[in-house]
Amino acid sequence: GRCFLLRPPHSRCRRPRSLRASASLEQEVKERADSPSPSAGTSSQATRRDVRNIAIVAHVDHGKTTLVDSMLRQSKVFRDNQVVQERIMDSNDLERERGITILSKNTSITYKGTKINIIDTPGHSDFGGEVERVLNMVEGILLVVDSVEGPMPQTRFVLKKALEFGHAVVVVVNKVDRPIARPEFVVNSTFELFIELNATDEQCDFQTVYAIGLKGKAGISADNLADDLGPLFEAILRCIPEPRIEKDGALQMLVTSTEYDEHKGRIAIGRLHAGELKRGMEVKVCTPDDACRIGKIGELFVYENFGRVPVESVSAGDICAVCGINDIMIGETIADKVSGTALPTIKIEEPTVRMSFSINTSPFVGKEGKFVTSRNLRDRLYRELERNLAMKVEDGETADTFLVSGRGTLHLTILIENMRREGYEFMIGPPKVINKTVNGKLLEPYEIAAIEVPEEYMGSVVELLGKRRGQMLDMEASG
């Protein structure tokens, strides 16, 4: 049996709207060709037809990273005889060991002369901050949904954020070869989720693509898949809008991610919103509070296939990586030296769980790690804040204690494990939920949970959730 905790049913009725799943590709292309360009009539803005920027989002284990693998293989990124590991985008040790995506990563492919920048994102709600910070780099998303499970709690979260940005959505019903696949039910459930989240009529009229990510097959009908991902690539070109840019405007690029390289120093990654960025040019680094400083572009890279390629210049609309400004932070804007202004900074949901980190005071101090002092601990925790926007660090009651807040216990667990492997030795306290007061009312965070258990354990699970003040809103038998 299945025990579900879901939101109360919404009051809005389902609109009598037909889905695009049955529309033919030829009809879609003709409609797009006949419709006027969105930039018609605006002199300052133009569109780049040779670029598309997309993020792939989904609930955990619905097949995002595997789908990206197939997209890369079919775009001839690798040699025919090249040995390639599974889940190529999961590059760090913890991601490979746990089989999950933790950090958002960029790559790109070329299809029919169009460059498609792809951002692979995590599926766990604890890493939702990684999804939120990259959504302003793209014009559309691929929402991957399992053909059996349908929309899950994290599907709701990432879709809500994408709809708030006004992004176009292509729904990919993945794993349609599963024996108990129910694609029609999944598409209808996804449609109802769109309406629940107050999507616009245009967003509700989404394109549906059915796929088997592992085998690299896709089609616009679940019963008639092509031998490759061609229908998926066609849907991206057709349904994801071209980047709208101000080619002649003042340079503006919002930094949404940073990396560190031993030779190049800090690397800032973001999308160029306006103007043209050139190697060696002087720029102004602006913050939302209008504090600006001058910097110089040392090296410039764009994403091609599975790596970064050095270039002399980047035009607006593309995603690029910049070296040379070693103190740059996420949320700052690289702008024109003379007339540049800051873009709105990235807003992230508040943390929900807090833990205390303190130096090891046991008799066994120094036995396992080499960094044991409070200064080491402080430097490492505050360094984490530079790239982990969803995390917060505060000083504790004593000089040797720090309060670290994150989006969940898994979010903090990954930080703890990374620090342990780097040689840090410290003690941690139990996780505590963060409450906050709004308009005189004490509020606490809550989560929507969907739990699937064998029938004999159902009573015990319901009892456990009851102790945590869970409210059961729906229960149904599987199958």
Tab-separated table of C-alpha atoms in Angstrom:
chain	number	residue	atom	x	y	z
A	1	GLY	CA	0.000	0.000	0.000
A	2	ARG	CA	0.945	3.633	-0.376
A	3	CYS	CA	0.572	6.326	2.262
A	4	PHE	CA	0.642	9.877	0.876
A	5	LEU	CA	0.910	13.212	2.654
A	6	LEU	CA	-0.152	15.814	0.143
A	7	ARG	CA	-1.522	19.335	0.082
A	8	PRO	CA	-5.291	19.828	0.531
A	9	PRO	CA	-7.084	19.646	-2.831
A	10	HIS	CA	-7.090	22.957	-4.653
A	11	SER	CA	-10.312	24.800	-5.273
A	12	ARG	CA	-9.683	25.694	-8.908
A	13	CYS	CA	-11.337	23.521	-11.501
A	14	ARG	CA	-9.344	21.949	-14.275
A	15	ARG	CA	-9.537	23.997	-17.424
A	16	PRO	CA	-10.897	22.317	-20.555
A	17	ARG	CA	-7.531	22.496	-22.332
A	18	SER	CA	-5.969	19.960	-24.651
A	19	LEU	CA	-2.328	19.018	-24.136
A	20	ARG	CA	0.248	19.324	-26.891
A	21	ALA	CA	1.313	15.720	-26.555
A	22	SER	CA	-0.695	14.677	-29.600
A	23	ALA	CA	0.243	17.638	-31.814
A	24	SER	CA	2.409	16.807	-34.808
A	25	LEU	CA	5.876	18.286	-35.167
A	26	GLU	CA	5.026	19.716	-38.605
A	27	GLN	CA	2.009	21.627	-37.255
A	28	GLU	CA	4.071	23.016	-34.341
A	29	VAL	CA	6.831	24.241	-36.659
A	30	LYS	CA	4.292	25.921	-38.974
A	31	GLU	CA	2.586	27.686	-36.037
A	32	ARG	CA	5.950	28.971	-34.777
A	33	ALA	CA	6.925	30.205	-38.238
A	34	ASP	CA	3.621	32.060	-38.745
A	35	SER	CA	3.598	33.730	-35.325
A	36	PRO	CA	5.288	37.152	-34.976
A	37	SER	CA	8.647	37.398	-33.199
A	38	PRO	CA	8.343	38.331	-29.495
A	39	SER	CA	10.843	41.112	-30.007
A	40	ALA	CA	8.926	42.746	-32.844
A	41	GLY	CA	8.444	46.421	-32.247
A	42	THR	CA	11.181	46.787	-29.618
A	43	SER	CA	14.227	48.596	-30.913
A	44	SER	CA	16.512	48.121	-27.924
A	45	GLN	CA	16.117	44.361	-27.597
A	46	ALA	CA	16.908	41.550	-29.997
A	47	THR	CA	17.005	37.751	-29.852
A	48	ARG	CA	19.893	35.359	-30.477
A	49	ARG	CA	18.574	32.555	-32.654
A	50	ASP	CA	21.785	30.505	-32.438
A	51	VAL	CA	21.599	29.904	-28.651
A	52	ARG	CA	19.195	28.232	-26.198
A	53	ASN	CA	19.710	28.158	-22.416
A	54	ILE	CA	17.927	25.418	-20.449
A	55	ALA	CA	18.018	23.885	-16.961
A	56	ILE	CA	17.035	20.259	-16.389
A	57	VAL	CA	15.050	19.930	-13.153
A	58	ALA	CA	13.228	17.043	-11.475
A	59	HIS	CA	12.634	15.129	-8.260
A	60	VAL	CA	15.517	12.910	-7.128
A	61	ASP	CA	16.067	9.706	-9.183
A	62	HIS	CA	13.773	10.714	-12.038
A	63	GLY	CA	16.706	10.511	-14.475
A	64	LYS	CA	18.058	14.040	-15.113
A	65	THR	CA	21.780	13.223	-15.141
A	66	THR	CA	21.257	10.021	-17.168
A	67	LEU	CA	19.280	12.018	-19.749
A	68	VAL	CA	22.144	14.555	-19.989
A	69	ASP	CA	24.535	11.607	-20.569
A	70	SER	CA	22.506	10.511	-23.596
A	71	MET	CA	22.237	14.080	-24.930
A	72	LEU	CA	26.028	14.448	-24.760
A	73	ARG	CA	26.658	11.073	-26.420
A	74	GLN	CA	24.266	11.743	-29.287
A	75	SER	CA	25.807	15.161	-29.906
A	76	LYS	CA	29.128	13.455	-30.722
A	77	VAL	CA	30.871	15.063	-27.743
A	78	PHE	CA	32.931	11.877	-27.298
A	79	ARG	CA	34.867	9.743	-29.763
A	80	ASP	CA	33.149	6.525	-30.849
A	81	ASN	CA	35.843	4.434	-29.126
A	82	GLN	CA	36.070	6.620	-26.004
A	83	VAL	CA	35.284	4.933	-22.677
A	84	VAL	CA	32.821	7.145	-20.776
A	85	GLN	CA	31.587	6.519	-17.235
A	86	GLU	CA	27.903	6.685	-16.319
A	87	ARG	CA	26.468	9.961	-14.930
A	88	ILE	CA	29.266	12.037	-16.461
A	89	MET	CA	28.034	15.244	-14.845
A	90	ASP	CA	28.297	13.818	-11.294
A	91	SER	CA	31.974	14.648	-11.094
A	92	ASN	CA	32.931	14.859	-7.408
A	93	ASP	CA	33.545	11.850	-5.142
A	94	LEU	CA	30.490	12.237	-2.915
A	95	GLU	CA	28.167	12.508	-5.922
A	96	ARG	CA	29.544	9.313	-7.428
A	97	GLU	CA	29.491	7.397	-4.118
A	98	ARG	CA	25.939	8.379	-3.189
A	99	GLY	CA	24.537	8.339	-6.725
A	100	ILE	CA	23.060	11.833	-6.358
A	101	THR	CA	23.681	15.273	-7.841
A	102	ILE	CA	24.789	17.861	-5.251
A	103	LEU	CA	26.038	20.821	-7.336
A	104	SER	CA	24.576	22.438	-10.453
A	105	LYS	CA	26.889	22.026	-13.471
A	106	ASN	CA	27.112	23.552	-16.945
A	107	THR	CA	27.684	21.886	-20.282
A	108	SER	CA	26.625	22.538	-23.857
A	109	ILE	CA	25.839	20.697	-27.076
A	110	THR	CA	25.330	21.804	-30.685
A	111	TYR	CA	22.262	20.667	-32.637
A	112	LYS	CA	21.561	21.826	-36.213
A	113	GLY	CA	23.832	24.846	-35.811
A	114	THR	CA	22.233	25.946	-32.518
A	115	LYS	CA	24.217	25.910	-29.297
A	116	ILE	CA	22.192	24.523	-26.373
A	117	ASN	CA	23.596	25.448	-22.948
A	118	ILE	CA	22.450	22.819	-20.425
A	119	ILE	CA	22.512	23.133	-16.619
A	120	ASP	CA	22.151	19.850	-14.702
A	121	THR	CA	20.647	20.476	-11.250
A	122	PRO	CA	20.218	18.450	-8.030
A	123	GLY	CA	16.956	16.656	-7.254
A	124	HIS	CA	17.023	16.683	-3.429
A	125	SER	CA	15.078	19.502	-1.766
A	126	ASP	CA	18.060	20.105	0.556
A	127	PHE	CA	20.014	21.378	-2.460
A	128	GLY	CA	17.177	23.575	-3.724
A	129	GLY	CA	19.450	26.612	-3.418
A	130	GLU	CA	21.545	25.185	-6.284
A	131	VAL	CA	18.429	25.195	-8.474
A	132	GLU	CA	17.260	28.678	-7.433
A	133	ARG	CA	20.558	30.397	-8.207
A	134	VAL	CA	20.804	29.074	-11.802
A	135	LEU	CA	17.228	29.743	-12.951
A	136	ASN	CA	18.003	33.339	-13.958
A	137	MET	CA	20.612	32.051	-16.457
A	138	VAL	CA	18.025	30.243	-18.584
A	139	GLU	CA	14.875	30.959	-20.621
A	140	GLY	CA	13.266	27.560	-20.152
A	141	ILE	CA	13.413	24.266	-18.281
A	142	LEU	CA	13.095	20.572	-19.049
A	143	LEU	CA	10.886	19.195	-16.263
A	144	VAL	CA	11.712	15.476	-16.054
A	145	VAL	CA	8.972	13.342	-14.482
A	146	ASP	CA	9.082	9.581	-13.816
A	147	SER	CA	6.478	7.671	-15.864
A	148	VAL	CA	5.321	5.738	-12.779
A	149	GLU	CA	5.729	8.099	-9.802
A	150	GLY	CA	4.554	11.279	-11.520
A	151	PRO	CA	5.074	14.708	-9.889
A	152	MET	CA	6.703	14.435	-6.453
A	153	PRO	CA	7.410	17.028	-3.679
A	154	GLN	CA	10.640	18.349	-5.236
A	155	THR	CA	8.935	18.500	-8.657
A	156	ARG	CA	6.480	20.942	-7.083
A	157	PHE	CA	9.286	23.066	-5.572
A	158	VAL	CA	11.416	23.452	-8.709
A	159	LEU	CA	8.395	23.956	-10.980
A	160	LYS	CA	7.049	26.678	-8.671
A	161	LYS	CA	10.366	28.548	-8.872
A	162	ALA	CA	10.559	28.201	-12.676
A	163	LEU	CA	6.987	29.473	-13.128
A	164	GLU	CA	7.742	32.480	-10.903
A	165	PHE	CA	10.577	33.393	-13.302
A	166	GLY	CA	8.093	33.101	-16.189
A	167	HIS	CA	10.106	30.352	-17.899
A	168	ALA	CA	8.789	28.121	-20.671
A	169	VAL	CA	8.527	24.452	-19.661
A	170	VAL	CA	8.979	21.266	-21.717
A	171	VAL	CA	7.744	18.228	-19.768
A	172	VAL	CA	9.789	15.055	-20.327
A	173	VAL	CA	8.025	11.874	-19.172
A	174	ASN	CA	11.048	9.637	-18.579
A	175	LYS	CA	11.411	5.849	-18.187
A	176	VAL	CA	8.332	5.031	-20.301
A	177	ASP	CA	9.730	1.503	-20.798
A	178	ARG	CA	8.999	0.569	-17.180
A	179	PRO	CA	6.481	-2.333	-16.984
A	180	ILE	CA	4.031	-0.333	-14.842
A	181	ALA	CA	4.461	2.977	-16.670
A	182	ARG	CA	1.329	5.174	-16.744
A	183	PRO	CA	2.242	8.152	-18.956
A	184	GLU	CA	-1.320	9.468	-19.394
A	185	PHE	CA	-1.858	9.666	-15.632
A	186	VAL	CA	1.534	11.375	-15.183
A	187	VAL	CA	0.799	14.023	-17.856
A	188	ASN	CA	-2.613	14.766	-16.324
A	189	SER	CA	-1.119	14.980	-12.807
A	190	THR	CA	1.569	17.351	-14.100
A	191	PHE	CA	-1.082	19.505	-15.788
A	192	GLU	CA	-3.032	19.731	-12.508
A	193	LEU	CA	0.187	20.705	-10.704
A	194	PHE	CA	0.672	23.570	-13.188
A	195	ILE	CA	-2.834	24.847	-12.406
A	196	GLU	CA	-2.291	24.464	-8.649
A	197	LEU	CA	0.831	26.631	-8.947
A	198	ASN	CA	-1.103	29.375	-10.835
A	199	ALA	CA	0.710	28.911	-14.129
A	200	THR	CA	-0.317	31.150	-17.017
A	201	ASP	CA	-2.334	29.795	-19.941
A	202	GLU	CA	0.803	29.778	-22.096
A	203	GLN	CA	2.768	27.822	-19.472
A	204	CYS	CA	-0.078	25.302	-19.029
A	205	ASP	CA	-0.029	24.646	-22.782
A	206	PHE	CA	3.256	22.769	-22.426
A	207	GLN	CA	4.932	20.416	-24.906
A	208	THR	CA	5.187	16.815	-23.702
A	209	VAL	CA	8.060	14.563	-24.809
A	210	TYR	CA	8.250	10.881	-23.831
A	211	ALA	CA	11.730	9.439	-23.331
A	212	ILE	CA	13.899	6.551	-22.184
A	213	GLY	CA	16.934	8.450	-20.920
A	214	LEU	CA	19.080	5.348	-20.381
A	215	LYS	CA	18.629	4.161	-23.992
A	216	GLY	CA	18.670	7.661	-25.515
A	217	LYS	CA	15.233	7.472	-27.143
A	218	ALA	CA	12.467	10.083	-27.294
A	219	GLY	CA	9.201	10.832	-29.086
A	220	ILE	CA	6.036	12.915	-28.885
A	221	SER	CA	3.996	9.738	-28.367
A	222	ALA	CA	4.659	7.153	-25.656
A	223	ASP	CA	3.959	4.322	-28.125
A	224	ASN	CA	6.137	5.603	-30.948
A	225	LEU	CA	9.633	6.595	-29.846
A	226	ALA	CA	12.375	7.535	-32.287
A	227	ASP	CA	15.718	5.714	-32.160
A	228	ASP	CA	17.435	8.850	-30.844
A	229	LEU	CA	16.703	12.053	-28.882
A	230	GLY	CA	15.907	14.037	-32.039
A	231	PRO	CA	12.289	14.810	-30.983
A	232	LEU	CA	13.584	16.168	-27.648
A	233	PHE	CA	16.155	18.422	-29.344
A	234	GLU	CA	13.473	19.625	-31.795
A	235	ALA	CA	11.141	20.430	-28.877
A	236	ILE	CA	13.903	22.465	-27.185
A	237	LEU	CA	14.523	24.524	-30.352
A	238	ARG	CA	10.792	24.974	-30.923
A	239	CYS	CA	9.462	25.660	-27.430
A	240	ILE	CA	12.325	27.286	-25.498
A	241	PRO	CA	12.523	31.008	-26.388
A	242	GLU	CA	15.682	32.524	-27.811
A	243	PRO	CA	17.630	34.682	-25.327
A	244	ARG	CA	16.423	38.301	-25.390
A	245	ILE	CA	19.428	40.589	-25.263
A	246	GLU	CA	20.515	44.204	-25.496
A	247	LYS	CA	23.409	43.775	-27.877
A	248	ASP	CA	24.299	47.472	-27.961
A	249	GLY	CA	23.489	48.063	-24.275
A	250	ALA	CA	25.948	48.555	-21.425
A	251	LEU	CA	27.740	45.383	-20.320
A	252	GLN	CA	25.908	43.388	-17.609
A	253	MET	CA	26.605	39.873	-16.307
A	254	LEU	CA	25.208	38.477	-13.039
A	255	VAL	CA	27.529	36.001	-11.290
A	256	THR	CA	25.470	32.932	-10.346
A	257	SER	CA	28.250	30.458	-9.515
A	258	THR	CA	31.930	30.402	-8.610
A	259	GLU	CA	34.645	27.761	-8.868
A	260	TYR	CA	38.268	27.713	-7.755
A	261	ASP	CA	41.263	26.646	-9.838
A	262	GLU	CA	44.803	26.361	-8.422
A	263	HIS	CA	46.303	28.131	-11.454
A	264	LYS	CA	43.555	30.530	-12.503
A	265	GLY	CA	42.189	31.460	-9.056
A	266	ARG	CA	38.480	32.152	-8.642
A	267	ILE	CA	36.299	31.598	-11.709
A	268	ALA	CA	32.977	33.465	-11.955
A	269	ILE	CA	30.198	31.838	-14.004
A	270	GLY	CA	27.076	33.562	-15.278
A	271	ARG	CA	25.034	34.607	-18.254
A	272	LEU	CA	25.833	37.775	-20.196
A	273	HIS	CA	22.605	39.825	-20.193
A	274	ALA	CA	23.776	42.796	-22.282
A	275	GLY	CA	26.764	44.072	-24.212
A	276	GLU	CA	29.939	42.203	-25.149
A	277	LEU	CA	32.643	40.869	-22.829
A	278	LYS	CA	36.239	40.827	-24.086
A	279	ARG	CA	39.409	39.274	-22.751
A	280	GLY	CA	41.668	41.858	-21.067
A	281	MET	CA	39.009	44.585	-20.764
A	282	GLU	CA	38.526	46.587	-17.569
A	283	VAL	CA	35.109	46.276	-15.940
A	284	LYS	CA	33.219	47.487	-12.902
A	285	VAL	CA	32.110	44.939	-10.274
A	286	CYS	CA	28.853	46.169	-8.726
A	287	THR	CA	26.833	45.025	-5.727
A	288	PRO	CA	23.102	45.723	-5.157
A	289	ASP	CA	23.987	48.362	-2.532
A	290	ASP	CA	25.856	50.354	-5.242
A	291	ALA	CA	29.333	49.633	-3.877
A	292	CYS	CA	31.524	49.278	-6.972
A	293	ARG	CA	35.162	48.442	-7.669
A	294	ILE	CA	37.274	48.102	-10.810
A	295	GLY	CA	38.472	44.722	-12.079
A	296	LYS	CA	40.107	43.276	-15.192
A	297	ILE	CA	39.112	40.199	-17.197
A	298	GLY	CA	42.127	37.886	-17.233
A	299	GLU	CA	40.728	34.952	-19.192
A	300	LEU	CA	37.369	34.227	-20.771
A	301	PHE	CA	35.759	30.823	-21.407
A	302	VAL	CA	32.542	29.479	-22.896
A	303	TYR	CA	31.115	25.992	-22.443
A	304	GLU	CA	31.512	23.742	-25.458
A	305	ASN	CA	30.542	20.098	-25.275
A	306	PHE	CA	31.968	18.763	-22.022
A	307	GLY	CA	34.556	21.404	-21.205
A	308	ARG	CA	35.487	25.074	-21.085
A	309	VAL	CA	37.014	26.599	-24.199
A	310	PRO	CA	39.032	29.898	-24.100
A	311	VAL	CA	37.673	32.700	-26.309
A	312	GLU	CA	38.565	36.328	-27.018
A	313	SER	CA	34.996	37.677	-26.633
A	314	VAL	CA	31.474	36.619	-25.639
A	315	SER	CA	28.238	38.172	-26.936
A	316	ALA	CA	25.105	38.740	-24.848
A	317	GLY	CA	22.842	35.719	-24.377
A	318	ASP	CA	25.599	33.143	-23.843
A	319	ILE	CA	26.813	31.565	-20.582
A	320	CYS	CA	30.496	32.129	-19.850
A	321	ALA	CA	33.227	31.788	-17.202
A	322	VAL	CA	35.479	34.706	-16.220
A	323	CYS	CA	38.919	34.645	-14.541
A	324	GLY	CA	40.954	37.488	-13.101
A	325	ILE	CA	38.698	38.972	-10.410
A	326	ASN	CA	39.745	37.024	-7.323
A	327	ASP	CA	37.392	38.664	-4.809
A	328	ILE	CA	34.182	38.338	-6.848
A	329	MET	CA	31.142	36.814	-5.109
A	330	ILE	CA	27.890	35.178	-6.214
A	331	GLY	CA	25.165	37.804	-6.711
A	332	GLU	CA	27.559	40.556	-7.883
A	333	THR	CA	27.343	42.089	-11.370
A	334	ILE	CA	30.198	42.477	-13.856
A	335	ALA	CA	29.252	45.730	-15.604
A	336	ASP	CA	30.526	48.373	-18.015
A	337	LYS	CA	33.381	50.410	-16.517
A	338	VAL	CA	31.719	53.764	-17.284
A	339	SER	CA	27.943	53.320	-17.240
A	340	GLY	CA	27.444	49.908	-15.654
A	341	THR	CA	24.692	49.244	-13.084
A	342	ALA	CA	23.995	46.236	-10.853
A	343	LEU	CA	21.383	43.614	-11.699
A	344	PRO	CA	18.979	42.419	-8.941
A	345	THR	CA	20.757	39.933	-6.676
A	346	ILE	CA	19.782	36.265	-6.314
A	347	LYS	CA	17.079	35.503	-3.740
A	348	ILE	CA	17.196	32.141	-1.993
A	349	GLU	CA	14.694	30.449	0.352
A	350	GLU	CA	15.559	30.654	4.056
A	351	PRO	CA	17.359	27.754	5.859
A	352	THR	CA	15.192	25.425	7.955
A	353	VAL	CA	17.663	23.479	10.160
A	354	ARG	CA	20.547	24.595	12.390
A	355	MET	CA	23.487	22.661	13.905
A	356	SER	CA	26.356	23.747	16.126
A	357	PHE	CA	29.963	23.115	14.987
A	358	SER	CA	32.697	23.360	17.629
A	359	ILE	CA	36.336	22.369	18.047
A	360	ASN	CA	37.094	18.882	19.340
A	361	THR	CA	37.660	18.981	23.118
A	362	SER	CA	37.816	15.209	23.691
A	363	PRO	CA	41.015	13.409	24.861
A	364	PHE	CA	41.465	12.107	21.292
A	365	VAL	CA	41.892	15.547	19.703
A	366	GLY	CA	44.287	15.578	16.744
A	367	LYS	CA	44.171	11.803	16.174
A	368	GLU	CA	42.252	11.937	12.853
A	369	GLY	CA	42.445	15.478	11.468
A	370	LYS	CA	45.146	18.070	10.887
A	371	PHE	CA	42.925	21.202	11.175
A	372	VAL	CA	41.753	21.346	14.798
A	373	THR	CA	41.708	25.008	15.888
A	374	SER	CA	38.726	27.382	15.953
A	375	ARG	CA	40.483	29.630	13.405
A	376	ASN	CA	40.717	26.710	10.956
A	377	LEU	CA	37.053	25.887	11.535
A	378	ARG	CA	35.916	29.501	11.126
A	379	ASP	CA	37.889	30.017	7.888
A	380	ARG	CA	36.503	26.831	6.334
A	381	LEU	CA	32.865	27.548	7.268
A	382	TYR	CA	32.948	31.124	5.999
A	383	ARG	CA	34.660	29.941	2.812
A	384	GLU	CA	31.685	27.624	2.241
A	385	LEU	CA	29.369	30.651	2.211
A	386	GLU	CA	31.092	32.001	-0.902
A	387	ARG	CA	29.501	29.352	-3.140
A	388	ASN	CA	26.753	27.794	-0.996
A	389	LEU	CA	24.066	30.496	-0.954
A	390	ALA	CA	21.470	28.435	0.931
A	391	MET	CA	23.778	28.088	3.972
A	392	LYS	CA	24.321	30.575	6.811
A	393	VAL	CA	27.017	30.697	9.524
A	394	GLU	CA	26.815	32.638	12.785
A	395	ASP	CA	29.116	32.840	15.786
A	396	GLY	CA	27.915	30.716	18.729
A	397	GLU	CA	27.799	31.414	22.444
A	398	THR	CA	31.518	30.719	22.838
A	399	ALA	CA	34.473	31.661	20.634
A	400	ASP	CA	34.958	27.990	19.681
A	401	THR	CA	31.343	27.365	18.532
A	402	PHE	CA	29.606	28.242	15.244
A	403	LEU	CA	25.946	27.870	14.327
A	404	VAL	CA	25.528	26.545	10.765
A	405	SER	CA	22.075	26.739	9.140
A	406	GLY	CA	21.043	24.809	6.029
A	407	ARG	CA	18.059	23.570	4.068
A	408	GLY	CA	17.985	20.150	5.725
A	409	THR	CA	20.057	17.501	7.451
A	410	LEU	CA	21.389	16.104	4.133
A	411	HIS	CA	22.570	19.610	3.154
A	412	LEU	CA	24.592	19.829	6.395
A	413	THR	CA	25.705	16.168	6.196
A	414	ILE	CA	27.404	16.768	2.831
A	415	LEU	CA	29.287	19.766	4.296
A	416	ILE	CA	30.369	17.696	7.329
A	417	GLU	CA	31.612	14.812	5.142
A	418	ASN	CA	33.518	17.154	2.800
A	419	MET	CA	35.212	18.858	5.765
A	420	ARG	CA	36.106	15.510	7.335
A	421	ARG	CA	37.771	14.371	4.096
A	422	GLU	CA	39.697	17.631	3.868
A	423	GLY	CA	41.250	16.948	7.278
A	424	TYR	CA	39.074	19.039	9.618
A	425	GLU	CA	38.371	17.671	13.080
A	426	PHE	CA	35.377	19.072	14.994
A	427	MET	CA	32.305	18.208	17.029
A	428	ILE	CA	28.678	18.725	15.962
A	429	GLY	CA	25.449	19.152	17.920
A	430	PRO	CA	21.976	17.746	17.118
A	431	PRO	CA	19.984	19.433	14.310
A	432	LYS	CA	17.324	21.898	15.488
A	433	VAL	CA	14.435	23.336	13.488
A	434	ILE	CA	14.565	27.109	12.876
A	435	ASN	CA	11.382	28.976	13.873
A	436	LYS	CA	10.672	32.587	12.989
A	437	THR	CA	8.098	35.169	14.074
A	438	VAL	CA	6.038	36.956	11.393
A	439	ASN	CA	3.386	39.530	12.393
A	440	GLY	CA	3.444	38.285	15.979
A	441	LYS	CA	2.894	34.622	14.985
A	442	LEU	CA	5.483	31.902	15.596
A	443	LEU	CA	6.020	29.949	12.356
A	444	GLU	CA	7.926	26.713	11.761
A	445	PRO	CA	8.988	25.094	8.463
A	446	TYR	CA	7.086	22.064	7.204
A	447	GLU	CA	7.583	19.653	4.340
A	448	ILE	CA	5.247	17.785	2.019
A	449	ALA	CA	6.106	14.079	2.154
A	450	ALA	CA	5.023	11.177	-0.077
A	451	ILE	CA	5.747	7.840	1.577
A	452	GLU	CA	5.519	4.419	-0.079
A	453	VAL	CA	5.543	1.445	2.334
A	454	PRO	CA	4.410	-2.209	2.424
A	455	GLU	CA	0.952	-2.576	3.953
A	456	GLU	CA	2.142	-4.277	7.159
A	457	TYR	CA	4.229	-1.227	8.132
A	458	MET	CA	1.604	1.385	7.312
A	459	GLY	CA	0.286	1.696	10.884
A	460	SER	CA	3.769	2.184	12.333
A	461	VAL	CA	4.654	4.857	9.770
A	462	VAL	CA	1.418	6.771	10.363
A	463	GLU	CA	2.102	6.626	14.117
A	464	LEU	CA	5.651	7.982	13.647
A	465	LEU	CA	4.365	10.852	11.513
A	466	GLY	CA	1.634	11.566	14.068
A	467	LYS	CA	4.284	12.054	16.764
A	468	ARG	CA	5.857	14.696	14.508
A	469	ARG	CA	2.472	16.416	14.120
A	470	GLY	CA	2.073	15.201	10.535
A	471	GLN	CA	-1.342	15.543	8.893
A	472	MET	CA	-2.389	12.708	6.566
A	473	LEU	CA	-4.246	14.199	3.621
A	474	ASP	CA	-4.507	11.232	1.255
A	475	MET	CA	-3.912	7.479	1.249
A	476	GLU	CA	-4.179	5.073	-1.670
A	477	ALA	CA	-3.167	1.538	-2.558
A	478	SER	CA	-0.433	1.157	-5.174
A	479	GLY	CA	-1.152	-0.450	-8.508
